[in-house]
Amino acid sequence: MGRKVKLSRDDWINAASDWVAAHGVATLAVEPLARALGVTKGGFYWCFANRDELLQAVLERWEAQGTQNIIHLVEQLPDAAAQARELIRLVARSVEPQARGPSTAVRMQYALWGASHDPLVAPVIERVTAARVGFLIQVFTQAGLDVAVAEHRATLAYASYVGMVLLRATQAGAEAAGMGRDGLIDAYITMLLTPPMAEPPKPPKPPKPPKPPNASTPPRGSSRIRRSTR
């Protein structure tokens, strides 16, 4: 039987975040969460109306810490190149594995992508993805890339992040080179920020050859010549 200990709202959000990262969204429920905390579930309802309100709080914190706060931090840097490097560094550090396996950030991101069909999770995932890709486009355009190129590079960069999370979450990339290495970060930023090569000028079109005379049309003056020889 659980202890009658009053936990704060943040205590429940912390525990629920750990639960989602470890077990997924679908298994989040009040009773097993209270049992894992060693408390009765009665105290939960002093903080939240129901399980969905708790999940909404978990999602709001994840969105703030994993996207809004990072964007605000990076925007304080003086130029686009510095912003790009710091952003890639922060993201690379977040996906680096811990001693016991994938980082909490990786496990949480993986769990939420896996629950993207959930009516509470889906709009948050959509909003976070739009904010992240939009900020990448902003950084790349400020670095001098055309908007169309910046959009393509932003999509490429975010797709790389998705792939790295999947590799780390499934341990498929456990032996891969760490994204946190400075050399790899420098190479990646160079790839993202280097303007595309200009297309070589097209060679001039060769002049069209003159049209051959139409064989069915007699040369000028030929009928007059035939009449004069009668």
Coordinates of C-alpha atoms in Angstrom, one line a residue:
M1 CA 0.0 0.0 0.0
G2 CA 1.3 3.4 -1.0
R3 CA 2.4 6.0 1.5
K4 CA 0.3 9.1 2.0
V5 CA 2.9 11.5 0.9
K6 CA 1.9 14.7 -0.9
L7 CA 3.9 15.2 -4.0
S8 CA 4.1 18.5 -5.9
R9 CA 2.8 19.0 -9.4
D10 CA 6.4 19.0 -10.6
D11 CA 7.1 15.7 -8.9
W12 CA 4.2 14.1 -10.9
I13 CA 5.4 15.6 -14.1
N14 CA 9.0 14.4 -13.5
A15 CA 7.8 10.9 -12.8
A16 CA 5.4 10.9 -15.8
S17 CA 8.2 12.1 -18.1
D18 CA 10.5 9.3 -17.0
W19 CA 7.6 6.8 -17.4
V20 CA 6.9 7.9 -21.0
A21 CA 10.6 7.8 -21.9
A22 CA 10.9 4.3 -20.5
H23 CA 7.6 2.7 -21.3
G24 CA 5.8 4.9 -23.9
V25 CA 2.7 7.1 -23.9
A26 CA 0.1 4.4 -24.1
T27 CA 1.0 2.8 -20.8
L28 CA 0.9 6.1 -18.8
A29 CA -1.8 5.7 -16.1
V30 CA -2.3 7.2 -12.7
E31 CA -2.4 4.0 -10.6
P32 CA 0.8 2.3 -11.9
L33 CA 2.6 5.7 -11.8
A34 CA 1.5 6.2 -8.1
R35 CA 2.6 2.6 -7.3
A36 CA 6.0 3.2 -8.9
L37 CA 6.4 6.3 -6.7
G38 CA 5.3 4.4 -3.6
V39 CA 2.4 6.7 -2.9
T40 CA -1.4 6.5 -3.0
K41 CA -3.1 7.9 -6.1
G42 CA -5.4 10.1 -4.1
G43 CA -2.7 12.8 -3.9
F44 CA -2.5 12.9 -7.7
Y45 CA -6.0 14.5 -8.0
W46 CA -4.9 17.4 -5.9
C47 CA -2.6 18.3 -8.8
F48 CA -4.4 17.1 -11.9
A49 CA -7.9 16.4 -12.9
N50 CA -7.0 13.2 -14.8
R51 CA -4.3 11.3 -16.7
D52 CA -4.7 13.4 -19.9
E53 CA -4.0 16.7 -18.0
L54 CA -0.8 15.1 -16.7
L55 CA 0.2 14.0 -20.2
Q56 CA -0.5 17.5 -21.5
A57 CA 1.8 19.0 -18.8
V58 CA 4.5 16.5 -19.8
L59 CA 4.2 17.5 -23.4
E60 CA 4.3 21.2 -22.6
R61 CA 7.5 20.8 -20.6
W62 CA 9.1 18.7 -23.3
E63 CA 8.2 21.3 -25.9
A64 CA 9.6 24.1 -23.8
Q65 CA 12.8 22.4 -22.8
G66 CA 13.6 20.6 -26.0
T67 CA 12.6 23.4 -28.5
Q68 CA 11.6 26.8 -27.2
N69 CA 14.4 27.1 -24.6
I70 CA 17.1 25.9 -27.1
I71 CA 15.9 28.3 -29.8
H72 CA 15.9 31.2 -27.3
L73 CA 19.4 30.3 -26.2
V74 CA 20.9 30.0 -29.7
E75 CA 19.3 33.2 -30.9
Q76 CA 21.4 35.1 -28.3
L77 CA 24.6 34.3 -30.3
P78 CA 26.0 37.1 -32.6
D79 CA 25.9 35.6 -36.0
A80 CA 24.4 32.7 -38.0
A81 CA 27.6 30.6 -38.2
A82 CA 27.9 30.7 -34.4
Q83 CA 24.2 29.9 -34.0
A84 CA 24.5 26.9 -36.4
R85 CA 27.5 25.5 -34.5
E86 CA 25.9 25.9 -31.1
L87 CA 22.6 24.4 -32.3
I88 CA 24.3 21.3 -33.8
R89 CA 26.5 21.0 -30.7
L90 CA 23.5 21.0 -28.4
V91 CA 21.6 18.5 -30.5
A92 CA 24.7 16.3 -30.8
R93 CA 25.2 16.3 -27.1
S94 CA 21.5 15.4 -26.5
V95 CA 21.7 12.2 -28.6
E96 CA 25.0 11.0 -27.2
P97 CA 24.4 7.7 -25.3
Q98 CA 24.7 7.4 -21.6
A99 CA 26.4 4.7 -19.6
R100 CA 23.2 2.6 -19.4
G101 CA 22.0 3.2 -23.0
P102 CA 20.2 5.9 -24.9
S103 CA 19.9 9.3 -23.3
T104 CA 16.6 10.5 -21.7
A105 CA 16.2 13.0 -24.5
V106 CA 16.5 10.3 -27.2
R107 CA 14.1 7.9 -25.4
M108 CA 11.6 10.6 -24.9
Q109 CA 11.7 11.8 -28.5
Y110 CA 11.5 8.2 -29.7
A111 CA 8.5 7.5 -27.4
L112 CA 6.6 10.6 -28.6
W113 CA 7.2 9.9 -32.3
G114 CA 5.9 6.4 -31.7
A115 CA 2.7 7.9 -30.2
S116 CA 2.2 10.5 -33.0
H117 CA -1.3 9.1 -33.6
D118 CA -2.4 10.1 -30.1
P119 CA -4.8 13.1 -30.2
L120 CA -2.8 14.9 -27.4
V121 CA 0.6 14.1 -28.8
A122 CA 0.0 14.7 -32.5
P123 CA -0.5 18.5 -32.5
V124 CA 2.6 18.9 -30.2
I125 CA 4.8 16.9 -32.5
E126 CA 3.6 18.9 -35.5
R127 CA 4.2 22.2 -33.8
V128 CA 7.6 21.2 -32.5
T129 CA 8.7 19.9 -35.9
A130 CA 7.5 23.1 -37.6
A131 CA 9.3 25.3 -35.0
R132 CA 12.6 23.3 -35.3
V133 CA 12.6 23.3 -39.1
G134 CA 11.6 26.9 -39.3
F135 CA 14.4 28.0 -37.0
L136 CA 16.9 26.0 -39.1
I137 CA 15.6 27.9 -42.2
Q138 CA 16.0 31.2 -40.4
V139 CA 19.6 30.4 -39.4
F140 CA 20.6 29.2 -42.9
T141 CA 19.1 32.2 -44.7
Q142 CA 20.8 34.6 -42.2
A143 CA 24.0 32.7 -43.2
G144 CA 23.5 33.8 -46.8
L145 CA 21.7 30.9 -48.4
D146 CA 18.8 31.4 -50.7
V147 CA 15.4 30.6 -49.2
A148 CA 14.8 27.6 -51.4
V149 CA 18.3 26.2 -50.6
A150 CA 17.8 27.0 -46.9
E151 CA 14.6 25.0 -46.9
H152 CA 16.3 22.0 -48.5
R153 CA 19.2 22.1 -46.1
A154 CA 16.8 22.5 -43.1
T155 CA 14.9 19.4 -44.2
L156 CA 18.2 17.5 -44.6
A157 CA 19.5 18.6 -41.2
Y158 CA 16.3 17.6 -39.4
A159 CA 16.2 14.3 -41.3
S160 CA 19.7 13.6 -40.0
Y161 CA 18.5 14.3 -36.5
V162 CA 15.6 11.9 -36.9
G163 CA 17.9 9.2 -38.1
M164 CA 20.4 9.7 -35.3
V165 CA 17.6 9.5 -32.7
L166 CA 16.4 6.3 -34.3
L167 CA 19.9 4.8 -34.3
R168 CA 20.5 5.7 -30.7
A169 CA 17.1 4.6 -29.5
T170 CA 17.3 1.2 -31.1
Q171 CA 21.1 0.8 -30.3
A172 CA 21.6 0.3 -34.0
G173 CA 24.2 3.1 -34.0
A174 CA 25.9 2.3 -30.7
E175 CA 29.2 1.7 -32.4
A176 CA 28.9 4.7 -34.8
A177 CA 31.2 7.7 -34.4
G178 CA 29.8 10.1 -31.8
M179 CA 28.0 13.1 -33.2
G180 CA 29.6 15.2 -30.4
R181 CA 33.1 15.1 -31.9
D182 CA 34.2 18.6 -32.9
G183 CA 35.6 17.5 -36.2
L184 CA 32.3 15.9 -37.2
I185 CA 30.3 18.9 -36.1
D186 CA 32.6 21.2 -38.2
A187 CA 32.3 19.0 -41.3
Y188 CA 28.5 18.9 -40.9
I189 CA 28.2 22.7 -40.5
T190 CA 30.4 23.2 -43.5
M191 CA 28.1 20.9 -45.5
L192 CA 25.0 22.7 -44.4
L193 CA 26.2 26.3 -44.8
T194 CA 28.3 26.1 -48.0
P195 CA 26.3 27.7 -50.9
P196 CA 25.6 25.4 -53.8
M197 CA 27.9 25.6 -56.8
A198 CA 26.7 27.8 -59.6
E199 CA 25.6 25.9 -62.7
P200 CA 28.1 26.3 -65.6
P201 CA 26.8 28.4 -68.4
K202 CA 25.0 26.5 -71.1
P203 CA 26.9 26.4 -74.5
P204 CA 25.4 28.5 -77.3
K205 CA 23.1 26.6 -79.6
P206 CA 24.7 25.8 -83.0
P207 CA 23.2 27.7 -85.9
K208 CA 20.5 25.9 -87.8
P209 CA 21.6 24.6 -91.2
P210 CA 20.0 26.2 -94.2
K211 CA 16.9 24.4 -95.5
P212 CA 17.5 22.5 -98.7
P213 CA 15.5 23.7 -101.8
N214 CA 12.2 22.0 -102.3
A215 CA 12.6 19.5 -105.1
S216 CA 8.9 19.8 -106.2
T217 CA 9.3 23.5 -106.8
P218 CA 11.1 24.3 -110.0
P219 CA 13.8 26.9 -109.9
R220 CA 12.8 30.4 -110.8
G221 CA 12.9 31.1 -114.6
S222 CA 12.7 27.4 -115.6
S223 CA 9.2 27.6 -117.1
R224 CA 10.2 30.7 -119.1
I225 CA 13.2 28.9 -120.5
R226 CA 11.1 25.9 -121.6
R227 CA 8.6 28.2 -123.3
S228 CA 11.3 30.0 -125.2
T229 CA 12.8 26.8 -126.6
R230 CA 9.6 25.7 -128.4

